[in-house]
Short mmCIF file of C-alpha atoms in Angstrom, two decimals:
data_model
loop_
_atom_site.label_atom_id
_atom_site.label_comp_id
_atom_site.label_asym_id
_atom_site.label_seq_id
_atom_site.Cartn_x
_atom_site.Cartn_y
_atom_site.Cartn_z
CA GLU B 17 40.52 53.77 63.25
CA ALA B 18 37.92 51.46 64.79
CA GLY B 19 37.24 48.28 62.89
CA VAL B 20 33.94 46.49 62.38
CA VAL B 21 32.33 45.97 65.77
CA GLN B 22 29.96 43.11 66.47
CA SER B 23 28.08 42.08 69.56
CA PRO B 24 27.60 39.84 71.35
CA ARG B 25 30.73 37.72 70.83
CA TYR B 26 29.01 34.58 72.05
CA LYS B 27 25.39 33.60 72.47
CA ILE B 28 23.83 30.38 73.71
CA ILE B 29 20.08 30.01 73.37
CA GLU B 30 17.51 27.27 73.43
CA LYS B 31 15.87 26.25 70.19
CA LYS B 32 12.74 28.17 69.26
CA GLN B 33 14.00 31.27 71.08
CA PRO B 34 14.73 34.53 69.24
CA VAL B 35 18.22 36.01 68.96
CA ALA B 36 19.65 39.22 67.54
CA PHE B 37 23.12 40.24 66.46
CA TRP B 38 24.40 43.77 66.04
CA CYS B 39 27.05 45.19 63.77
CA ASN B 40 28.64 48.61 63.44
CA PRO B 41 30.69 48.90 60.25
CA ILE B 42 33.77 51.00 59.65
CA SER B 43 32.85 54.65 59.34
CA GLY B 44 32.26 55.65 55.74
CA HIS B 45 31.78 52.12 54.46
CA ASN B 46 28.61 52.08 52.38
CA THR B 47 28.47 48.33 51.93
CA LEU B 48 27.65 46.00 54.79
CA TYR B 49 27.55 42.21 54.61
CA TRP B 50 26.26 39.51 56.90
CA TYR B 51 27.92 36.13 56.45
CA LEU B 52 27.35 32.77 58.07
CA GLN B 53 30.35 30.50 58.62
CA ASN B 54 30.13 26.86 59.59
CA LEU B 55 33.10 24.91 60.86
CA GLY B 56 35.45 23.97 58.06
CA GLN B 57 33.67 26.15 55.52
CA GLY B 58 34.21 29.58 54.08
CA PRO B 59 31.86 32.45 54.88
CA GLU B 60 28.56 32.32 52.98
CA LEU B 61 26.66 35.50 52.25
CA LEU B 62 23.30 36.02 53.92
CA ILE B 63 22.60 39.60 52.93
CA ARG B 64 24.35 42.63 51.46
CA TYR B 65 23.40 46.26 52.04
CA GLU B 66 24.36 49.26 49.98
CA ASN B 67 23.65 52.08 52.41
CA GLU B 68 20.21 51.25 53.83
CA GLU B 69 19.07 49.15 50.86
CA ALA B 70 19.28 45.36 50.91
CA VAL B 71 20.59 44.68 47.40
CA ASP B 72 21.07 40.93 47.75
CA ASP B 73 19.13 38.86 50.28
CA SER B 74 18.63 35.83 48.06
CA GLN B 75 20.45 33.54 50.51
CA LEU B 76 18.64 34.80 53.61
CA PRO B 77 16.10 32.24 54.94
CA LYS B 78 13.29 34.73 55.19
CA ASP B 79 10.94 32.48 57.09
CA ARG B 80 13.05 32.92 60.21
CA PHE B 81 15.79 35.43 59.46
CA SER B 82 15.41 39.17 59.15
CA ALA B 83 17.83 42.05 58.94
CA GLU B 84 17.75 45.80 58.91
CA ARG B 85 20.15 48.66 58.42
CA LEU B 86 18.28 51.77 59.46
CA LYS B 87 20.00 55.02 58.52
CA GLY B 88 22.54 53.08 56.51
CA VAL B 89 25.03 52.67 59.35
CA ASP B 90 24.72 49.89 61.90
CA SER B 91 22.74 46.75 61.28
CA THR B 92 20.95 43.99 63.15
CA LEU B 93 20.36 40.41 62.10
CA LYS B 94 17.59 38.48 63.82
CA ILE B 95 16.59 34.85 63.93
CA GLN B 96 13.16 33.90 65.18
CA PRO B 97 12.71 31.12 66.05
CA ALA B 98 16.20 29.65 66.19
CA GLU B 99 16.81 26.05 65.17
CA LEU B 100 19.64 23.70 66.12
CA GLY B 101 21.07 24.01 62.61
CA ASP B 102 21.54 27.75 63.04
CA SER B 103 24.53 27.15 65.30
CA ALA B 104 27.40 28.85 63.50
CA VAL B 105 29.51 31.99 63.48
CA TYR B 106 27.75 35.07 62.11
CA LEU B 107 30.22 37.50 60.61
CA CYS B 108 29.61 41.09 59.66
CA ALA B 109 31.84 42.80 57.12
CA SER B 110 32.00 46.19 55.47
CA SER B 111 33.72 47.70 52.49
CA SER B 112 34.10 51.07 50.83
CA PRO B 113 32.98 51.72 47.25
CA GLY B 114 35.02 50.16 44.44
CA SER B 115 35.39 46.58 43.25
CA SER B 116 39.07 46.36 44.15
CA THR B 117 38.66 47.23 47.81
CA GLU B 118 38.81 44.60 50.48
CA ALA B 119 36.12 43.57 52.94
CA PHE B 120 36.88 44.11 56.62
CA PHE B 121 35.37 41.67 59.08
CA GLY B 122 34.19 41.96 62.63
CA GLN B 123 35.13 39.31 65.17
CA GLY B 124 31.84 37.53 64.67
CA THR B 125 29.12 36.20 66.94
CA ARG B 126 29.37 32.53 67.78
CA LEU B 127 25.83 31.22 68.17
CA THR B 128 25.07 27.92 69.86
CA VAL B 129 21.48 26.68 69.78
CA VAL B 130 20.77 23.92 72.29
CA ARG G 21 28.19 25.09 41.36
CA LYS G 22 30.25 27.08 43.85
CA GLU G 23 31.72 30.36 42.66
CA VAL G 24 35.12 29.49 44.17
CA GLU G 25 36.63 26.04 44.56
CA GLN G 26 39.58 25.27 46.80
CA ASP G 27 41.31 22.12 47.98
CA PRO G 28 40.52 22.09 51.72
CA GLY G 29 43.74 20.23 52.56
CA PRO G 30 44.95 19.88 55.23
CA PHE G 31 48.49 20.70 54.26
CA ASN G 32 51.06 19.72 56.89
CA VAL G 33 54.53 20.98 55.99
CA PRO G 34 57.83 21.30 57.85
CA GLU G 35 59.27 24.68 58.73
CA GLY G 36 61.17 26.16 55.83
CA ALA G 37 59.15 24.34 53.18
CA THR G 38 57.52 25.95 50.19
CA VAL G 39 53.80 25.34 49.84
CA ALA G 40 51.34 26.30 47.11
CA PHE G 41 47.58 26.69 47.25
CA ASN G 42 45.34 26.86 44.24
CA CYS G 43 41.79 27.82 43.59
CA THR G 44 39.50 28.16 40.61
CA TYR G 45 36.56 30.48 40.08
CA SER G 46 33.58 29.92 37.83
CA ASN G 47 32.44 33.41 36.85
CA SER G 48 34.47 35.12 34.16
CA ALA G 49 32.94 38.44 35.26
CA SER G 50 34.92 38.27 38.50
CA GLN G 51 36.52 41.65 38.98
CA SER G 52 38.99 41.40 41.81
CA PHE G 53 40.74 38.66 43.70
CA PHE G 54 42.13 38.19 47.17
CA TRP G 55 43.70 35.78 49.58
CA TYR G 56 42.47 36.04 53.14
CA ARG G 57 43.97 34.38 56.19
CA GLN G 58 41.83 33.06 59.04
CA ASP G 59 43.29 31.93 62.33
CA CYS G 60 41.42 29.47 64.51
CA ARG G 61 38.33 31.09 66.05
CA LYS G 62 39.19 34.47 64.54
CA GLU G 63 37.76 36.51 61.71
CA PRO G 64 39.18 36.44 58.16
CA LYS G 65 41.77 39.12 57.43
CA LEU G 66 43.20 40.22 54.13
CA LEU G 67 46.54 38.61 53.34
CA MET G 68 46.97 40.11 49.90
CA SER G 69 45.15 41.21 46.81
CA VAL G 70 45.90 39.32 43.60
CA TYR G 71 46.72 41.20 40.41
CA SER G 72 46.84 40.00 36.83
CA SER G 73 50.58 40.62 36.62
CA GLY G 74 51.20 38.62 39.77
CA ASN G 75 52.40 40.17 42.99
CA GLU G 76 54.71 39.42 45.84
CA ASP G 77 54.75 40.40 49.49
CA GLY G 78 57.79 39.08 51.27
CA ARG G 79 57.54 35.29 51.33
CA PHE G 80 54.12 35.31 49.70
CA THR G 81 53.49 35.33 45.96
CA ALA G 82 50.05 35.45 44.37
CA GLN G 83 49.25 34.72 40.75
CA LEU G 84 46.12 35.14 38.67
CA ASN G 85 45.38 33.42 35.38
CA ARG G 86 42.21 34.96 33.97
CA ALA G 87 42.15 32.70 30.93
CA SER G 88 42.08 29.58 33.11
CA GLN G 89 40.16 31.30 35.94
CA TYR G 90 42.79 30.14 38.38
CA ILE G 91 44.39 31.81 41.39
CA SER G 92 47.41 30.63 43.34
CA LEU G 93 49.30 31.48 46.50
CA LEU G 94 52.88 30.43 47.11
CA ILE G 95 54.43 30.59 50.56
CA ARG G 96 58.19 30.25 50.72
CA ASP G 97 60.27 29.44 53.80
CA SER G 98 57.19 28.52 55.86
CA LYS G 99 57.11 29.69 59.47
CA LEU G 100 55.21 28.19 62.38
CA SER G 101 53.17 31.40 62.45
CA ASP G 102 51.91 30.71 58.92
CA SER G 103 49.66 27.97 60.33
CA ALA G 104 46.13 29.08 59.50
CA THR G 105 43.34 28.64 56.97
CA TYR G 106 43.82 30.46 53.67
CA LEU G 107 40.66 31.60 51.92
CA CYS G 108 40.49 32.34 48.21
CA VAL G 109 38.10 35.22 47.50
CA VAL G 110 36.66 36.76 44.35
CA ASN G 111 34.64 39.94 44.03
CA ILE G 112 31.82 40.12 41.50
CA GLY G 113 29.81 43.33 41.47
CA ASN G 114 30.81 44.30 45.02
CA GLN G 115 29.91 40.84 46.28
CA PHE G 116 32.65 38.74 47.89
CA TYR G 117 32.61 34.99 47.32
CA PHE G 118 34.76 32.76 49.48
CA GLY G 119 36.23 29.35 48.92
CA THR G 120 36.03 26.76 51.67
CA GLY G 121 39.57 27.58 52.74
CA THR G 122 42.76 25.53 52.76
CA SER G 123 44.14 24.52 56.14
CA LEU G 124 47.90 24.82 56.62
CA THR G 125 49.87 23.51 59.58
CA VAL G 126 53.60 24.21 59.69
CA ILE G 127 55.39 21.63 61.78
CA PRO G 128 58.60 22.32 63.74
#
């Protein structure tokens, strides 16, 4: 079974440029998460989708970040314009229904803003 | 206040040692509990779920104390391959909250 797939793996952009990340969750997983992870920290939630609905985007900086999950399957996360402080690893995860199930992570996109 | 608090370490232990990690969580409505392992420059992966009765998987033992809102992980007979960051995770309403992670290095 294919795991969570993310692309690109690495991205280097200049500040003020736009960038987009893509995620394809595990088939059948209704819930999709975007996390941000800084060095030495645990993942921090940016947004959670249940199917195509964003049910928690309270931690998403909406002035520059946007996300979508059309058709309730794959998802994109966009930053426009990027700032130096956005350099981090962006992780996508998915889970199946039920509070006791685990979250499965993709390999992440390592973003460097220069 | 963070949902999950962990001692970031680092823990440097010799091979064969026993090491314990602890974490506390703030929300009594937390429904499920996990330990994840994260290797350097890799994604987090589930190590084990944590059940109220405590559970064991080989050299790893996890405990949950709901009254004290405390979770622990014990690693016995540490191996070099156990070197990683261990993340304490709680699930509240289908939302996963992560601790900062505890770094472990097992030394030959």
